[in-house]
Coordinates of C-alpha atoms in Angstrom, one line a residue:
Chain A
M1399 CA 121.2 53.8 47.0
S1400 CA 122.3 54.6 50.6
R1401 CA 124.0 57.7 51.7
A1402 CA 125.7 58.5 55.0
H1403 CA 123.6 60.2 57.6
G1404 CA 126.2 60.7 60.2
I1405 CA 128.8 59.3 62.5
L1406 CA 127.5 57.5 65.7
A1407 CA 129.5 56.9 68.8
E1408 CA 128.4 54.7 71.7
Y1409 CA 129.4 55.4 75.3
P1410 CA 128.9 53.2 78.4
T1411 CA 128.3 56.0 80.9
P1412 CA 126.7 59.4 81.1
A1413 CA 130.0 60.9 82.1
A1414 CA 131.8 59.6 79.0
A1415 CA 129.0 61.0 76.8
M1416 CA 129.1 64.3 78.6
A1417 CA 132.9 64.6 78.1
A1418 CA 132.4 63.9 74.4
A1419 CA 129.6 66.4 74.2
V1420 CA 131.9 69.1 75.7
R1421 CA 134.6 68.3 73.1
V1422 CA 132.1 68.4 70.2
R1423 CA 130.7 71.7 71.5
D1424 CA 134.1 73.3 71.8
A1425 CA 135.0 72.1 68.3
G1426 CA 132.1 74.2 67.0
Y1427 CA 129.8 71.7 65.4
S1428 CA 126.2 72.7 64.9
R1429 CA 124.3 69.6 63.5
W1430 CA 124.8 67.0 66.2
D1431 CA 122.9 65.5 69.2
V1432 CA 123.2 63.4 72.2
H1433 CA 120.7 60.5 72.9
T1434 CA 120.4 59.0 76.4
P1435 CA 118.0 56.6 78.1
F1436 CA 117.2 59.2 80.8
P1437 CA 117.7 63.0 81.2
V1438 CA 121.3 63.7 82.3
H1439 CA 121.7 66.8 84.5
G1440 CA 124.2 69.3 83.1
M1441 CA 124.0 67.9 79.6
D1442 CA 122.3 71.1 78.3
E1443 CA 125.4 73.1 79.4
A1444 CA 127.8 70.4 78.2
M1445 CA 126.1 70.7 74.7
G1446 CA 126.0 74.5 74.8
L1447 CA 122.2 74.5 74.3
K1448 CA 120.5 77.8 74.7
N1449 CA 117.1 78.5 76.0
S1450 CA 114.5 77.1 73.6
P1451 CA 112.9 79.5 71.1
V1452 CA 109.5 77.7 71.6
G1453 CA 108.6 80.6 74.0
W1454 CA 108.3 83.0 71.0
F1455 CA 105.7 80.7 69.3
T1456 CA 103.8 80.6 72.6
F1457 CA 103.9 84.4 72.9
L1458 CA 102.8 85.0 69.3
G1459 CA 100.0 82.4 69.7
G1460 CA 98.8 84.1 72.9
L1461 CA 99.0 87.6 71.4
S1462 CA 97.0 86.6 68.3
G1463 CA 94.4 84.8 70.6
Y1464 CA 93.9 88.0 72.6
T1465 CA 93.7 90.4 69.7
G1466 CA 91.7 88.0 67.6
G1467 CA 89.2 87.5 70.4
M1468 CA 88.8 91.2 71.0
L1469 CA 88.3 91.9 67.3
M1470 CA 85.9 89.0 66.9
I1471 CA 83.7 90.2 69.8
W1472 CA 83.8 93.8 68.7
F1473 CA 82.9 92.8 65.1
M1474 CA 80.0 90.6 66.1
N1475 CA 78.4 92.6 68.9
A1476 CA 79.2 96.2 68.1
Y1477 CA 79.7 96.4 64.4
H1478 CA 78.0 93.7 62.3
Y1479 CA 75.0 93.0 64.5
D1480 CA 74.6 95.4 67.4
I1481 CA 73.2 93.9 70.6
V1482 CA 72.5 95.9 73.8
V1483 CA 72.9 93.7 76.8
G1484 CA 71.9 94.9 80.3
G1485 CA 72.3 98.6 79.3
K1486 CA 76.0 98.1 78.9
P1487 CA 78.1 99.7 76.0
L1488 CA 78.0 97.7 72.8
F1489 CA 81.7 96.9 73.2
S1490 CA 83.8 97.0 76.3
G1491 CA 87.2 95.4 77.0
F1492 CA 85.7 94.3 80.4
Y1493 CA 83.0 91.9 79.3
A1494 CA 85.1 90.7 76.3
F1495 CA 88.1 89.9 78.5
P1496 CA 87.2 86.5 79.9
V1497 CA 86.7 85.1 76.4
C1498 CA 89.9 86.7 75.1
Y1499 CA 91.8 85.4 78.2
E1500 CA 90.7 81.9 77.3
L1501 CA 91.6 82.4 73.7
T1502 CA 95.1 83.7 74.8
I1503 CA 95.7 80.5 76.7
L1504 CA 94.3 78.3 73.9
L1505 CA 96.2 79.8 71.1
G1506 CA 99.3 80.1 73.3
A1507 CA 99.1 76.3 73.8
F1508 CA 98.6 75.7 70.1
G1509 CA 101.6 78.0 69.4
S1510 CA 103.8 76.0 71.8
I1511 CA 102.9 72.6 70.2
L1512 CA 103.3 74.0 66.7
G1513 CA 106.6 75.6 67.6
M1514 CA 107.8 72.4 69.1
L1515 CA 106.8 70.4 66.0
I1516 CA 108.4 73.0 63.6
L1517 CA 111.6 73.3 65.5
N1518 CA 111.9 69.5 65.8
R1519 CA 111.1 69.2 62.0
L1520 CA 108.2 66.9 62.9
P1521 CA 106.1 65.1 61.8
R1522 CA 108.3 62.8 59.7
W1523 CA 107.8 59.2 58.7
H1524 CA 111.2 57.9 59.5
H1525 CA 114.6 58.8 60.9
P1526 CA 117.9 57.0 59.8
L1527 CA 118.9 56.4 63.4
L1528 CA 115.9 54.2 64.0
S1529 CA 117.0 51.5 61.5
N1530 CA 120.4 51.3 63.2
L1531 CA 120.5 48.1 65.4
R1532 CA 123.0 49.4 67.9
F1533 CA 121.0 52.6 68.4
A1534 CA 118.1 50.5 69.8
Q1535 CA 120.1 50.3 73.1
V1536 CA 119.4 54.0 73.6
T1537 CA 116.3 53.1 75.5
H1538 CA 118.1 50.6 77.6
D1539 CA 121.6 51.4 79.0
K1540 CA 123.8 53.0 76.3
F1541 CA 124.6 56.7 75.6
F1542 CA 125.0 57.9 72.0
L1543 CA 126.4 61.0 70.3
V1544 CA 125.7 61.6 66.6
I1545 CA 127.4 64.2 64.3
E1546 CA 125.5 64.6 61.0
C1547 CA 127.3 64.6 57.7
D1548 CA 125.7 67.8 56.5
D1549 CA 127.4 69.8 59.3
V1550 CA 129.6 72.3 57.5
K1551 CA 132.5 71.4 59.8
Y1552 CA 132.1 67.6 59.1
D1553 CA 135.1 65.6 58.2
E1554 CA 135.0 61.9 58.9
A1555 CA 138.6 61.3 60.2
R1556 CA 138.5 64.4 62.4
A1557 CA 135.0 63.6 63.8
R1558 CA 136.2 60.0 64.6
A1559 CA 139.2 61.3 66.4
L1560 CA 137.1 63.7 68.4
L1561 CA 134.6 61.0 69.5
Q1562 CA 137.2 58.3 70.2
A1563 CA 138.0 59.0 73.9
G1564 CA 135.7 56.9 76.2
A1565 CA 133.7 55.4 73.3
D1566 CA 132.9 51.7 73.1
H1567 CA 132.2 51.7 69.5
I1568 CA 132.1 54.2 66.5
E1569 CA 130.3 53.6 63.2
M1570 CA 128.7 55.3 60.3
V1571 CA 124.9 55.5 60.0
E1572 CA 123.4 55.1 56.6
D1573 CA 120.3 56.9 55.3
D1574 CA 118.3 54.4 53.2
Chain B
M1277 CA 131.7 74.3 110.8
S1278 CA 128.3 75.4 112.0
A1279 CA 129.2 75.7 115.7
H1280 CA 132.1 77.9 114.6
A1281 CA 129.8 80.0 112.4
T1282 CA 127.4 80.5 115.3
A1283 CA 130.2 81.6 117.6
A1284 CA 131.5 83.9 114.9
A1285 CA 128.1 85.4 114.4
H1286 CA 127.8 86.1 118.1
A1287 CA 131.2 87.6 118.4
H1288 CA 130.4 89.7 115.3
A1289 CA 127.3 91.0 117.1
E1290 CA 129.1 92.0 120.3
D1291 CA 132.0 94.2 119.1
H1292 CA 130.1 95.7 116.3
V1293 CA 130.7 99.3 115.1
P1294 CA 127.7 100.6 113.2
T1295 CA 128.4 101.5 109.6
M1296 CA 126.9 104.3 107.6
W1297 CA 124.3 101.9 106.2
E1298 CA 123.2 100.8 109.7
R1299 CA 122.9 104.4 110.9
L1300 CA 120.8 105.3 107.8
P1301 CA 117.5 103.6 109.1
W1302 CA 117.7 105.5 112.4
M1303 CA 118.3 108.8 110.6
A1304 CA 115.3 108.0 108.2
A1305 CA 113.1 107.2 111.2
A1306 CA 114.0 110.4 113.0
L1307 CA 113.4 112.4 109.8
G1308 CA 110.1 110.5 109.3
F1309 CA 109.0 111.2 112.9
L1310 CA 109.5 115.0 112.3
G1311 CA 107.6 114.6 109.0
C1312 CA 104.7 112.9 110.8
L1313 CA 104.6 115.7 113.4
A1314 CA 104.7 118.4 110.7
G1315 CA 102.1 116.5 108.7
Y1316 CA 99.8 116.2 111.7
V1317 CA 100.1 119.9 112.5
F1318 CA 100.0 121.4 109.0
E1319 CA 97.9 119.0 107.1
G1320 CA 95.5 118.1 109.8
P1321 CA 94.8 114.9 111.7
K1322 CA 92.4 113.5 109.0
N1323 CA 95.0 113.8 106.2
F1324 CA 97.7 112.6 108.4
A1325 CA 95.7 109.5 109.6
H1326 CA 94.9 108.4 106.0
A1327 CA 98.5 108.9 104.8
Y1328 CA 99.8 107.1 107.8
L1329 CA 97.4 104.2 107.3
V1330 CA 98.8 103.8 103.7
A1331 CA 102.3 103.5 105.1
F1332 CA 101.1 101.1 107.8
M1333 CA 99.3 98.8 105.4
F1334 CA 102.4 99.0 103.1
F1335 CA 104.8 97.7 105.6
L1336 CA 102.3 95.3 107.1
S1337 CA 102.3 93.7 103.6
L1338 CA 106.0 92.9 104.0
G1339 CA 105.5 91.1 107.3
L1340 CA 102.5 89.2 106.1
G1341 CA 104.1 88.3 102.8
A1342 CA 107.2 86.9 104.6
F1343 CA 105.0 85.0 107.1
F1344 CA 103.3 83.4 104.0
L1345 CA 106.5 82.5 102.3
V1346 CA 107.9 80.9 105.5
V1347 CA 104.7 78.9 105.9
I1348 CA 104.6 77.6 102.3
H1349 CA 108.3 76.7 102.5
H1350 CA 107.5 74.2 105.2
L1351 CA 104.2 73.0 103.6
F1352 CA 105.8 72.3 100.3
D1353 CA 109.0 70.9 101.9
A1354 CA 111.0 72.8 99.4
Y1355 CA 114.8 72.7 99.4
W1356 CA 115.5 75.7 97.1
S1357 CA 114.1 78.2 99.7
V1358 CA 116.2 77.0 102.6
P1359 CA 118.9 79.7 102.2
T1360 CA 116.2 82.4 102.0
R1361 CA 114.2 81.2 105.0
R1362 CA 116.1 82.9 107.8
F1363 CA 115.7 86.5 106.6
L1364 CA 112.1 85.8 105.7
E1365 CA 111.6 84.6 109.3
H1366 CA 113.1 87.9 110.5
L1367 CA 110.7 89.9 108.2
A1368 CA 107.8 87.9 109.5
C1369 CA 108.8 88.6 113.1
L1370 CA 108.4 92.3 112.4
L1371 CA 104.6 91.7 112.5
P1372 CA 104.2 92.0 116.3
W1373 CA 106.2 95.2 116.2
M1374 CA 103.6 96.6 113.9
A1375 CA 101.4 96.8 117.0
L1376 CA 103.5 99.8 118.1
F1377 CA 102.9 101.5 114.8
F1378 CA 99.2 100.8 115.1
L1379 CA 98.9 103.1 118.0
P1380 CA 98.3 106.3 115.9
I1381 CA 95.7 104.5 113.9
G1382 CA 93.9 103.4 117.2
L1383 CA 94.1 106.9 118.5
L1384 CA 92.9 108.6 115.3
S1385 CA 90.3 105.8 114.5
G1386 CA 87.5 108.4 114.7
D1387 CA 89.1 110.4 111.9
L1388 CA 89.6 107.3 109.8
Y1389 CA 86.5 105.2 110.2
Y1390 CA 83.4 107.2 109.4
W1391 CA 81.1 104.5 110.8
M1392 CA 82.5 105.0 114.4
N1393 CA 80.7 108.3 114.5
V1394 CA 77.4 107.1 113.0
D1395 CA 74.3 105.9 114.8
P1396 CA 73.5 102.4 113.4
A1397 CA 69.8 103.1 113.7
K1398 CA 70.1 105.9 111.1
D1399 CA 72.3 104.0 108.7
H1400 CA 70.9 100.8 107.3
S1401 CA 74.2 99.6 105.8
L1402 CA 75.9 99.9 109.2
A1403 CA 73.0 98.3 111.1
V1404 CA 73.3 95.1 109.0
K1405 CA 77.0 95.0 109.5
Q1406 CA 77.0 96.0 113.1
V1407 CA 78.1 92.5 114.3
L1408 CA 81.5 93.3 112.7
F1409 CA 81.6 97.1 112.7
N1410 CA 81.4 98.2 116.3
K1411 CA 84.1 99.8 118.3
A1412 CA 84.5 96.9 120.7
T1413 CA 84.9 94.2 118.0
W1414 CA 87.2 96.5 116.0
G1415 CA 89.5 97.0 119.1
V1416 CA 89.5 93.4 120.3
A1417 CA 90.1 92.1 116.8
S1418 CA 92.9 94.5 116.2
A1419 CA 94.7 93.5 119.4
A1420 CA 94.1 89.8 118.8
L1421 CA 95.6 90.0 115.3
F1422 CA 99.0 91.2 116.7
G1423 CA 98.9 88.5 119.4
I1424 CA 98.2 85.8 116.8
W1425 CA 101.0 87.0 114.5
W1426 CA 103.4 87.2 117.4
L1427 CA 102.7 83.6 118.4
W1428 CA 103.1 82.0 115.0
T1429 CA 106.0 84.0 113.6
H1430 CA 108.0 83.6 116.8
R1431 CA 107.3 79.9 117.2
L1432 CA 108.4 79.4 113.5
R1433 CA 111.6 81.3 114.0
G1434 CA 112.2 79.9 117.5
W1435 CA 112.3 76.3 116.3
S1436 CA 114.4 77.4 113.3
L1437 CA 117.0 79.0 115.6
R1438 CA 116.9 76.0 118.0
Q1439 CA 117.8 73.8 115.0
D1440 CA 120.9 75.9 114.4
E1441 CA 122.1 74.7 117.8
T1442 CA 120.9 71.1 118.0
G1443 CA 120.4 70.1 114.3
A1444 CA 117.5 67.9 115.6
A1445 CA 114.9 66.6 113.2
E1446 CA 112.1 67.3 115.7
C1447 CA 112.6 71.1 115.0
T1448 CA 111.6 70.5 111.4
T1449 CA 108.6 68.5 112.5
A1450 CA 107.6 71.3 114.9
M1451 CA 108.0 74.0 112.2
R1452 CA 105.8 71.9 109.9
R1453 CA 103.1 71.7 112.6
W1454 CA 103.2 75.5 113.1
A1455 CA 103.1 76.0 109.3
A1456 CA 100.1 73.6 108.8
S1457 CA 98.0 75.6 111.3
G1458 CA 99.7 78.8 110.2
I1459 CA 98.3 78.7 106.7
F1460 CA 94.8 78.9 108.0
V1461 CA 95.7 81.5 110.7
F1462 CA 97.4 83.5 107.9
A1463 CA 94.4 83.5 105.6
F1464 CA 91.9 84.5 108.2
S1465 CA 94.1 87.0 110.0
L1466 CA 95.1 88.8 106.7
T1467 CA 91.5 88.9 105.6
A1468 CA 90.4 90.3 109.0
A1469 CA 93.2 93.0 108.8
A1470 CA 92.3 94.0 105.3
I1471 CA 88.6 94.3 106.2
F1472 CA 88.9 96.0 109.6
W1473 CA 91.6 98.5 108.8
M1474 CA 91.2 99.2 105.1
K1475 CA 87.8 98.1 103.7
S1476 CA 85.8 99.4 106.7
L1477 CA 86.9 102.9 105.6
E1478 CA 83.8 102.7 103.4
H1479 CA 81.6 100.4 105.5
Q1480 CA 78.9 100.3 102.8
F1481 CA 81.2 98.5 100.3
F1482 CA 80.8 94.8 99.5
S1483 CA 83.6 92.7 97.9
T1484 CA 84.3 89.1 98.6
M1485 CA 87.7 89.5 96.9
Y1486 CA 89.0 92.3 99.2
G1487 CA 91.2 90.1 101.4
V1488 CA 92.7 88.1 98.6
Y1489 CA 93.3 91.4 96.7
Y1490 CA 95.4 92.7 99.6
F1491 CA 97.1 89.3 99.8
A1492 CA 98.1 89.3 96.1
G1493 CA 99.7 92.7 96.3
S1494 CA 101.4 92.0 99.6
V1495 CA 103.1 88.8 98.5
W1496 CA 104.1 90.5 95.2
M1497 CA 105.8 93.3 97.1
T1498 CA 107.4 90.9 99.5
L1499 CA 108.9 88.8 96.7
A1500 CA 110.6 91.8 95.1
T1501 CA 112.0 92.8 98.6
A1502 CA 113.1 89.2 99.2
Y1503 CA 115.0 89.1 95.9
A1504 CA 116.7 92.4 96.8
I1505 CA 117.7 91.2 100.3
A1506 CA 118.9 87.8 98.8
L1507 CA 121.2 89.8 96.4
L1508 CA 122.6 91.9 99.2
L1509 CA 123.2 88.8 101.4
R1510 CA 125.1 87.0 98.5
R1511 CA 127.2 90.1 97.9
S1512 CA 128.1 90.3 101.6
G1513 CA 129.2 86.7 101.4
R1514 CA 127.1 85.7 104.5
V1515 CA 125.0 83.2 102.6
P1516 CA 127.4 81.5 100.2
M1517 CA 124.9 79.0 98.9
M1518 CA 122.5 81.7 97.6
G1519 CA 122.7 81.2 93.9
Q1520 CA 121.0 81.1 90.6
E1521 CA 118.3 78.6 91.7
Q1522 CA 117.2 80.9 94.5
F1523 CA 117.1 84.0 92.3
H1524 CA 115.3 82.2 89.5
S1525 CA 112.7 80.8 91.8
L1526 CA 112.0 84.1 93.6
A1527 CA 111.6 85.8 90.2
K1528 CA 109.3 83.1 88.9
L1529 CA 107.1 83.6 92.0
L1530 CA 107.3 87.4 91.5
F1531 CA 106.1 86.9 87.9
A1532 CA 103.3 84.5 89.1
F1533 CA 102.0 87.0 91.6
T1534 CA 102.1 89.8 89.0
V1535 CA 99.6 87.7 87.1
F1536 CA 97.7 86.6 90.2
Y1537 CA 97.2 90.3 91.4
A1538 CA 95.9 91.2 87.9
Y1539 CA 93.6 88.3 88.0
I1540 CA 92.2 89.2 91.4
H1541 CA 91.8 92.9 90.8
F1542 CA 90.3 92.4 87.4
S1543 CA 87.8 89.8 88.9
Q1544 CA 86.8 92.3 91.6
Y1545 CA 86.2 95.1 89.0
F1546 CA 84.6 92.8 86.5
L1547 CA 82.0 91.4 88.9
I1548 CA 81.1 94.9 90.2
W1549 CA 81.0 96.3 86.6
N1550 CA 78.8 93.4 85.4
A1551 CA 76.3 93.4 88.3
A1552 CA 76.2 97.2 88.4
M1553 CA 74.7 97.4 91.9
P1554 CA 75.0 100.9 93.5
E1555 CA 76.3 99.5 96.9
E1556 CA 79.3 98.2 95.1
T1557 CA 79.8 100.5 92.1
F1558 CA 80.1 103.6 94.3
W1559 CA 83.6 102.4 95.3
Y1560 CA 85.0 102.4 91.8
A1561 CA 82.9 105.4 90.7
K1562 CA 84.7 107.4 93.5
R1563 CA 88.0 106.2 92.1
E1564 CA 87.2 107.4 88.6
Q1565 CA 86.9 111.0 89.7
G1566 CA 89.5 113.6 88.8
T1567 CA 93.0 112.2 88.4
W1568 CA 92.2 108.9 90.2
A1569 CA 91.0 107.7 86.8
I1570 CA 94.6 108.1 85.6
V1571 CA 95.8 106.3 88.7
G1572 CA 93.6 103.4 87.8
W1573 CA 95.2 103.1 84.4
V1574 CA 98.7 103.5 85.9
I1575 CA 97.8 100.5 88.1
I1576 CA 96.7 98.4 85.2
L1577 CA 99.7 99.2 83.1
G1578 CA 102.3 99.6 85.9
H1579 CA 101.2 97.0 88.4
F1580 CA 100.5 94.3 85.7
V1581 CA 101.4 94.9 82.0
L1582 CA 104.9 96.4 82.4
P1583 CA 106.3 93.9 85.0
F1584 CA 104.5 91.1 83.2
L1585 CA 106.3 91.8 79.9
V1586 CA 109.6 92.6 81.5
L1587 CA 109.7 89.5 83.7
L1588 CA 108.5 87.1 80.9
R1589 CA 112.0 86.2 79.8
I1590 CA 114.3 83.9 81.8
D1591 CA 117.4 86.0 81.2
A1592 CA 115.5 89.1 82.5
K1593 CA 114.6 87.2 85.7
L1594 CA 118.3 86.7 86.4
S1595 CA 119.7 90.0 85.2
T1596 CA 120.4 92.5 88.1
K1597 CA 120.2 95.4 85.6
V1598 CA 116.6 94.4 84.9
V1599 CA 115.4 93.3 88.3
I1600 CA 116.8 96.1 90.5
P1601 CA 114.7 98.8 88.8
I1602 CA 111.8 96.4 88.9
F1603 CA 112.0 96.2 92.7
V1604 CA 111.8 100.0 93.1
W1605 CA 108.9 100.0 90.6
V1606 CA 107.1 97.2 92.6
W1607 CA 107.4 99.3 95.8
L1608 CA 106.0 102.4 94.0
M1609 CA 103.2 100.4 92.5
H1610 CA 102.1 98.7 95.7
H1611 CA 102.1 102.0 97.5
L1612 CA 100.1 103.6 94.7
D1613 CA 97.7 100.7 94.9
L1614 CA 97.1 101.2 98.6
Q1615 CA 96.8 105.0 98.0
F1616 CA 94.1 104.1 95.5
N1617 CA 92.3 102.2 98.2
I1618 CA 92.6 104.7 101.0
M1619 CA 93.3 108.3 99.8
P1620 CA 90.2 109.1 97.8
L1621 CA 88.5 109.6 101.1
V1622 CA 90.5 112.7 101.9
Q1623 CA 91.6 113.6 98.3
P1624 CA 88.5 113.1 96.2
E1625 CA 90.0 115.1 93.2
G1626 CA 93.1 112.9 92.8
P1627 CA 96.3 112.1 94.6
A1628 CA 98.3 115.0 95.9
F1629 CA 101.7 115.0 97.7
L1630 CA 101.5 115.1 101.5
I1631 CA 104.4 115.5 103.9
S1632 CA 102.6 112.9 106.1
T1633 CA 102.9 110.3 103.3
L1634 CA 106.7 110.6 103.1
G1635 CA 107.0 111.1 106.9
A1636 CA 105.0 107.9 107.7
L1637 CA 107.0 105.9 105.2
L1638 CA 110.3 107.0 106.5
F1639 CA 109.3 106.6 110.2
I1640 CA 107.8 103.1 110.0
G1641 CA 110.3 101.9 107.3
G1642 CA 113.3 103.3 109.1
L1643 CA 112.5 101.6 112.4
L1644 CA 111.6 98.3 110.8
A1645 CA 114.8 98.4 108.8
A1646 CA 116.8 99.0 112.0
L1647 CA 115.0 96.1 113.7
F1648 CA 115.6 93.8 110.7
L1649 CA 119.3 94.6 110.6
W1650 CA 119.6 94.0 114.3
D1651 CA 117.9 90.5 113.8
L1652 CA 120.2 89.8 110.9
R1653 CA 123.3 90.7 113.0
R1654 CA 122.5 88.7 116.1
H1655 CA 121.5 85.5 114.4
P1656 CA 123.2 83.2 111.8
A1657 CA 122.2 84.4 108.3
F1658 CA 120.8 81.1 107.1
P1659 CA 119.5 77.9 108.8
L1660 CA 122.8 76.3 109.7
K1661 CA 121.7 72.7 110.3
D1662 CA 118.6 72.4 108.1
P1663 CA 118.4 68.7 107.0
R1664 CA 117.8 69.8 103.4
M1665 CA 120.9 72.1 103.2
G1666 CA 122.9 69.3 101.6
E1667 CA 120.5 69.3 98.6
V1668 CA 120.9 73.1 98.2
V1669 CA 124.7 72.8 98.1
R1670 CA 124.7 69.8 95.7
H1671 CA 122.3 71.3 93.1

């Protein structure tokens, strides 16, 4: 049984897609996206996108890398199995720092990748847009705007009217 | 438009009535001069010389940092930095003026540099470094540094000003040539300045990081200053294309140098701590006496941790409410860092307030500010006919 995923509008130019994005943004929709063959300057502002929250995942990853590294080195060298090296103290933030610094970067990078995957709801096997024949042109020369049906503001007639100006074609996308 | 703007700038310079803000630097310099005299008389030549050296190295940072930013602007062929380039050229052209402020250091060199009064035959560490540390080399090198800085900074600004008139592409080519040689000249001259004037205070000390340590702090402090000047120039309306892109880029560089400074200073400490050789460790051991130990922590937390956390977010980098207090903080921290390098020689127990410190800062800073404002008044406030200006306006 197929179910509607959303409404798809095709535009011939970046400008037409951008104008439509501004209208959809101002109408207050939340579950929608623009798909273009190349990055379009100014599209982020036209869509009202804010700075990505991925940075928070990076920060938390880095923080746990640093503290985890310090704890690990302290536990191993000063608590669980004491080793005196070169007459230095059993634990010092100085000799532990290079390793913790590397761990900060490593877990920071892991945090970024994980944050990106989580926020994009990846990985997934399939996306309804990928079985739409018209949408295949997104990697060629067409510009698309999709409003999903589970948007709280969604109403087919109103969405269709909003997307109409400048569009070559509007159709429903089925989720099968 | 540009010929008109040049004429307007000239007319502006001629019938100019100084405002309160333009008189302020002169008043500061006069007050500072009295402070220096009082400091010399009441606190003694040795205290005065060290406090004065801190102020000298502090403002030298600004000229060197600006010289560096002008050079990398040309080397990277960046377009975002075109509107900021002119005032950075002015700041770099303050370097030859520093020769004037160097006179007290030259005259009081005997009070500053212990090795000048020592017989190399009786001091092994001096004997092995005698090639570098002898009065003749020190004097000639000091004079040569100002000459080198004069040549490069004035050639870079000279071609830039010529382009304002002609708009010729050959000016850009010439500036690139001076920048390509300039990056080497910059690296070697800054390192020499840091070694001869600051590191040689304790001639026994070894550190291969010392030059780059001074470099990291200098560019850091210059970037904060450049952001502040860029804000003022936008407010005055003299550089209309100064916008978010310029501020964001300057703040990103400030953030990068916050991390770079920490990386360099930590590396210097870490290597010395790990090797634990007395000819290196004495330098930090001296700086762990009395309240200098607290200053060390203030530098770790205030020079790195605090600005790092504050400048991490993009919205903080663009908010004047956040960055303006940060600029003041950056100046304080860079000055404290230089005190940490220089002052333990006269204040072994910890930093203490000296009239000389305040006097030297006001004296050098006041006169440099007056010179900078004069340069800003008599020249167009941005490179009028830079070939990349179109890109700045379009973006």
